[in-house]
Amino acid sequence: MLESLGSVLPNAVAIAISPLPIIAVILMLMSPRARQLGVGFLLGWVIGVYAATTVFTLLAGVIPEPDSSGGSRPVMAVIQLVLGALLVLLGVRQWKSRPKPGEEAELPAWMSKIDSMRPMAALALGFALAAVNPKNLLMAAAAGTVIGRAAELAIGGQLATIGIFTVIAALTVAVPVLLAVFAPKKAASVLASVRVWLAEHNAAIMTVVFLVLGAQVIGKGLAGF
C-alpha cells in the first residue's frame, strides 16, 4: 500500500493546493454563517474527492491487460499519456489566463453569492468542485488508475489508500475550517490575507502543478510500453 500511496501522493497534494476551493471556503468562513457553511463545504469536498477517486479506481481495475512477459501495459500506458497531455494543456491554459501586470485577478462570479448560501448548497458546491471540476477530476483519474492497477492492493487496501489520499487532499480545506471553529478571532485576519495572496497567484500555482504532474504521468505512460 505504501508504494501505491507514494505514487499518488503528488496528485493528492495537487488537489490540496488548488486555490479556488481554499478561497471559496475562506469566503464562507468570513460570512455570518461561517461554521455551517464551512463544515458543509468540507463534507462535500471530502465526499467528492473520495467518490471520484473510487470511481476511477474501479474503472482501472476492470481494464483488460494482455499477458506479457516483458511487463508492458499498453492500455494503461495510453490512458496515462492522455491524462498527462490533458494536465499539460490545463497548465498552459492556466498560464495564458493569468492576470496581466497591474491587473486585479478576477474570481468566478459564483463566489459573490457565497454569503447567501445555505449549508446544503455549500455541501453541493464542495462536492462539485472536488468531483465534477475538470482540474480535480483529472487528478483523481490519474490517482485512481494507479490505485486500481496496483497488484499488491486488495479491495480493503484500495479503500484505505483512497481514504488516506482523500485526507491529504482535504487538508487545506479542513485547516481553515478547524481554525475558524476553534480560534475564530485569529482566523479572521489570517484567512483574509491568505485569500488575497491565493487570488493573486492562482494561475501561477496551478500552472506549475499541472505541468509537473502532467510530465510525471506522461513519464509513467511511456514506461508502460
Coordinates of C-alpha atoms in Angstrom, one line a residue:
M1 CA 0.0 0.0 0.0
L2 CA 2.9 2.4 0.8
E3 CA 4.2 2.1 -2.8
S4 CA 0.8 3.0 -4.3
L5 CA 0.3 5.8 -1.8
G6 CA 3.7 7.2 -2.6
S7 CA 2.8 7.2 -6.3
V8 CA -0.4 9.1 -5.9
L9 CA 0.8 11.5 -3.1
P10 CA 1.7 14.2 -5.7
N11 CA -1.9 14.1 -7.0
A12 CA -3.3 14.5 -3.5
V13 CA -1.1 17.4 -2.9
A14 CA -2.1 19.0 -6.2
I15 CA -5.8 18.8 -5.2
A16 CA -5.0 20.1 -1.8
I17 CA -3.2 23.3 -3.1
S18 CA -5.8 24.1 -5.7
P19 CA -6.5 27.8 -4.8
L20 CA -10.2 28.2 -5.8
P21 CA -11.6 25.8 -3.2
I22 CA -9.5 27.3 -0.5
I23 CA -10.7 30.8 -1.4
A24 CA -14.3 29.6 -1.5
V25 CA -14.1 28.1 2.0
I26 CA -12.3 31.2 3.3
L27 CA -15.2 33.4 2.0
M28 CA -17.7 31.1 3.7
L29 CA -15.8 31.3 6.9
M30 CA -15.9 35.1 6.7
S31 CA -19.7 35.0 6.3
P32 CA -22.4 35.3 9.0
R33 CA -22.9 31.5 8.9
A34 CA -19.3 30.6 9.0
R35 CA -19.4 27.3 10.8
Q36 CA -22.4 25.8 9.0
L37 CA -21.1 26.8 5.5
G38 CA -17.5 25.8 6.3
V39 CA -18.4 22.4 7.7
G40 CA -20.9 21.7 4.8
F41 CA -18.3 22.6 2.2
L42 CA -15.6 20.4 3.8
L43 CA -18.0 17.5 4.0
G44 CA -18.9 17.9 0.3
W45 CA -15.2 18.2 -0.6
V46 CA -14.3 15.0 1.2
I47 CA -17.2 13.0 -0.3
G48 CA -16.4 14.4 -3.8
V49 CA -12.7 13.5 -3.7
Y50 CA -13.3 10.0 -2.3
A51 CA -16.2 9.3 -4.7
A52 CA -14.3 10.5 -7.8
T53 CA -11.1 8.6 -6.9
T54 CA -13.1 5.4 -6.1
V55 CA -14.9 5.5 -9.5
F56 CA -11.6 5.8 -11.4
T57 CA -10.0 3.1 -9.2
L58 CA -12.9 0.7 -10.1
L59 CA -12.6 1.6 -13.8
A60 CA -8.9 1.0 -13.8
G61 CA -9.4 -2.4 -12.1
V62 CA -11.6 -3.7 -15.0
I63 CA -9.4 -2.5 -17.9
P64 CA -8.1 -5.7 -19.6
E65 CA -4.3 -6.0 -19.9
P66 CA -2.7 -8.7 -22.2
D67 CA -0.3 -11.1 -20.6
S68 CA 3.2 -10.1 -21.4
S69 CA 6.5 -11.5 -20.2
G70 CA 8.0 -8.1 -20.8
G71 CA 5.7 -6.4 -18.4
S72 CA 4.3 -3.9 -20.9
R73 CA 0.8 -2.4 -20.3
P74 CA -0.2 -0.7 -23.5
V75 CA -3.9 0.1 -22.5
M76 CA -2.9 1.7 -19.2
A77 CA 0.1 3.5 -20.9
V78 CA -2.2 5.1 -23.4
I79 CA -4.6 6.3 -20.7
Q80 CA -1.8 7.8 -18.7
L81 CA -0.4 9.5 -21.8
V82 CA -3.8 11.1 -22.5
L83 CA -4.2 12.1 -18.8
G84 CA -0.7 13.6 -18.8
A85 CA -1.3 15.5 -22.0
L86 CA -4.5 16.9 -20.6
L87 CA -2.8 18.1 -17.5
V88 CA -0.1 19.8 -19.5
L89 CA -2.8 21.5 -21.6
L90 CA -4.5 22.7 -18.5
G91 CA -1.2 24.1 -17.3
V92 CA -0.7 26.1 -20.5
R93 CA -4.3 27.3 -20.3
Q94 CA -3.8 28.5 -16.7
W95 CA -0.7 30.4 -17.6
K96 CA -2.5 32.2 -20.5
S97 CA -5.3 33.1 -18.2
R98 CA -3.1 34.8 -15.6
P99 CA -3.8 38.5 -14.9
K100 CA -1.5 41.0 -16.7
P101 CA 0.9 43.1 -14.6
G102 CA -1.1 45.6 -12.6
E103 CA -4.4 43.9 -13.4
E104 CA -6.5 42.5 -10.5
A105 CA -7.2 38.8 -10.5
E106 CA -10.9 38.0 -11.3
L107 CA -12.7 35.4 -9.2
P108 CA -15.6 33.3 -10.5
A109 CA -19.0 35.1 -10.4
W110 CA -20.5 32.4 -8.1
M111 CA -18.2 33.4 -5.3
S112 CA -20.1 36.7 -4.9
K113 CA -23.2 34.6 -3.8
I114 CA -21.4 32.7 -1.1
D115 CA -22.8 34.9 1.7
S116 CA -26.4 33.9 0.8
M117 CA -25.7 30.2 0.6
R118 CA -27.3 27.6 2.8
P119 CA -25.3 24.7 4.3
M120 CA -26.7 22.1 1.8
A121 CA -25.7 24.4 -1.1
A122 CA -22.2 24.7 0.4
L123 CA -22.0 20.9 0.6
A124 CA -23.1 20.6 -3.0
L125 CA -20.5 23.2 -4.1
G126 CA -17.8 21.4 -2.3
F127 CA -18.8 18.1 -4.0
A128 CA -18.9 19.7 -7.4
L129 CA -15.5 21.4 -7.1
A130 CA -14.0 18.1 -6.0
A131 CA -15.7 15.6 -8.2
V132 CA -17.0 17.5 -11.2
N133 CA -14.4 20.2 -11.7
P134 CA -12.2 19.1 -14.7
K135 CA -9.0 20.0 -13.0
N136 CA -9.5 17.9 -9.9
L137 CA -11.2 15.2 -11.9
L138 CA -8.0 14.7 -13.9
M139 CA -6.0 14.5 -10.6
A140 CA -8.5 11.9 -9.2
A141 CA -8.4 10.0 -12.5
A142 CA -4.6 9.8 -12.5
A143 CA -4.6 8.6 -8.9
G144 CA -7.4 6.1 -9.5
T145 CA -5.6 4.5 -12.4
V146 CA -2.6 3.9 -10.2
I147 CA -4.5 2.5 -7.3
G148 CA -6.8 0.4 -9.4
R149 CA -3.9 -1.3 -11.2
A150 CA -1.7 -1.9 -8.1
A151 CA -1.3 -5.7 -7.9
E152 CA -0.4 -5.6 -4.2
L153 CA -3.7 -4.0 -3.2
A154 CA -6.8 -6.0 -2.3
I155 CA -10.2 -4.2 -2.1
G156 CA -9.5 -3.2 1.6
G157 CA -6.1 -1.8 0.7
Q158 CA -7.5 0.2 -2.2
L159 CA -10.2 1.7 0.0
A160 CA -7.7 2.6 2.7
T161 CA -5.3 4.1 0.1
I162 CA -8.2 6.2 -1.3
G163 CA -9.1 7.2 2.3
I164 CA -5.6 8.5 3.0
F165 CA -5.4 10.1 -0.4
T166 CA -8.7 12.0 0.4
V167 CA -7.4 13.1 3.8
I168 CA -4.3 14.6 2.3
A169 CA -6.3 16.3 -0.5
A170 CA -8.7 17.8 2.1
L171 CA -6.1 19.2 4.5
T172 CA -6.1 22.7 3.0
V173 CA -9.8 22.9 3.2
A174 CA -10.0 21.3 6.7
V175 CA -7.4 23.5 8.3
P176 CA -9.2 26.8 7.7
V177 CA -12.5 25.3 8.9
L178 CA -10.9 24.0 12.1
L179 CA -9.1 27.3 12.7
A180 CA -12.4 29.2 12.3
V181 CA -14.2 26.8 14.7
F182 CA -11.6 26.7 17.5
A183 CA -9.9 30.1 17.1
P184 CA -12.4 32.4 15.3
K185 CA -10.7 35.7 16.3
K186 CA -7.3 34.7 15.0
A187 CA -8.8 33.2 11.9
A188 CA -10.4 36.4 10.6
S189 CA -7.1 38.3 9.9
V190 CA -5.2 35.2 8.8
L191 CA -7.8 34.0 6.3
A192 CA -8.3 37.4 4.8
S193 CA -4.6 37.8 3.9
V194 CA -4.4 34.2 2.6
R195 CA -7.4 34.7 0.4
V196 CA -5.8 37.8 -1.3
W197 CA -2.5 36.0 -1.9
L198 CA -4.2 32.9 -3.4
A199 CA -6.3 35.0 -5.7
E200 CA -3.3 36.9 -7.0
H201 CA -1.2 33.7 -7.6
N202 CA -3.9 31.2 -8.6
A203 CA -2.8 30.9 -12.2
A204 CA 0.9 30.6 -11.4
I205 CA 0.4 27.9 -8.7
M206 CA -1.9 25.8 -10.9
T207 CA 0.4 26.2 -13.9
V208 CA 3.4 24.7 -12.1
V209 CA 1.2 21.9 -10.5
F210 CA -0.3 20.8 -13.8
L211 CA 3.0 20.9 -15.8
V212 CA 4.9 18.9 -13.1
L213 CA 2.1 16.3 -12.7
G214 CA 1.5 16.1 -16.4
A215 CA 5.2 15.4 -17.0
Q216 CA 5.1 12.7 -14.3
V217 CA 2.0 11.0 -15.7
I218 CA 3.4 11.1 -19.2
G219 CA 6.6 9.5 -17.9
K220 CA 4.6 6.7 -16.3
G221 CA 2.7 6.2 -19.6
L222 CA 5.9 5.9 -21.7
A223 CA 7.4 3.4 -19.2
G224 CA 4.3 1.2 -19.8
F225 CA 5.2 0.4 -23.4

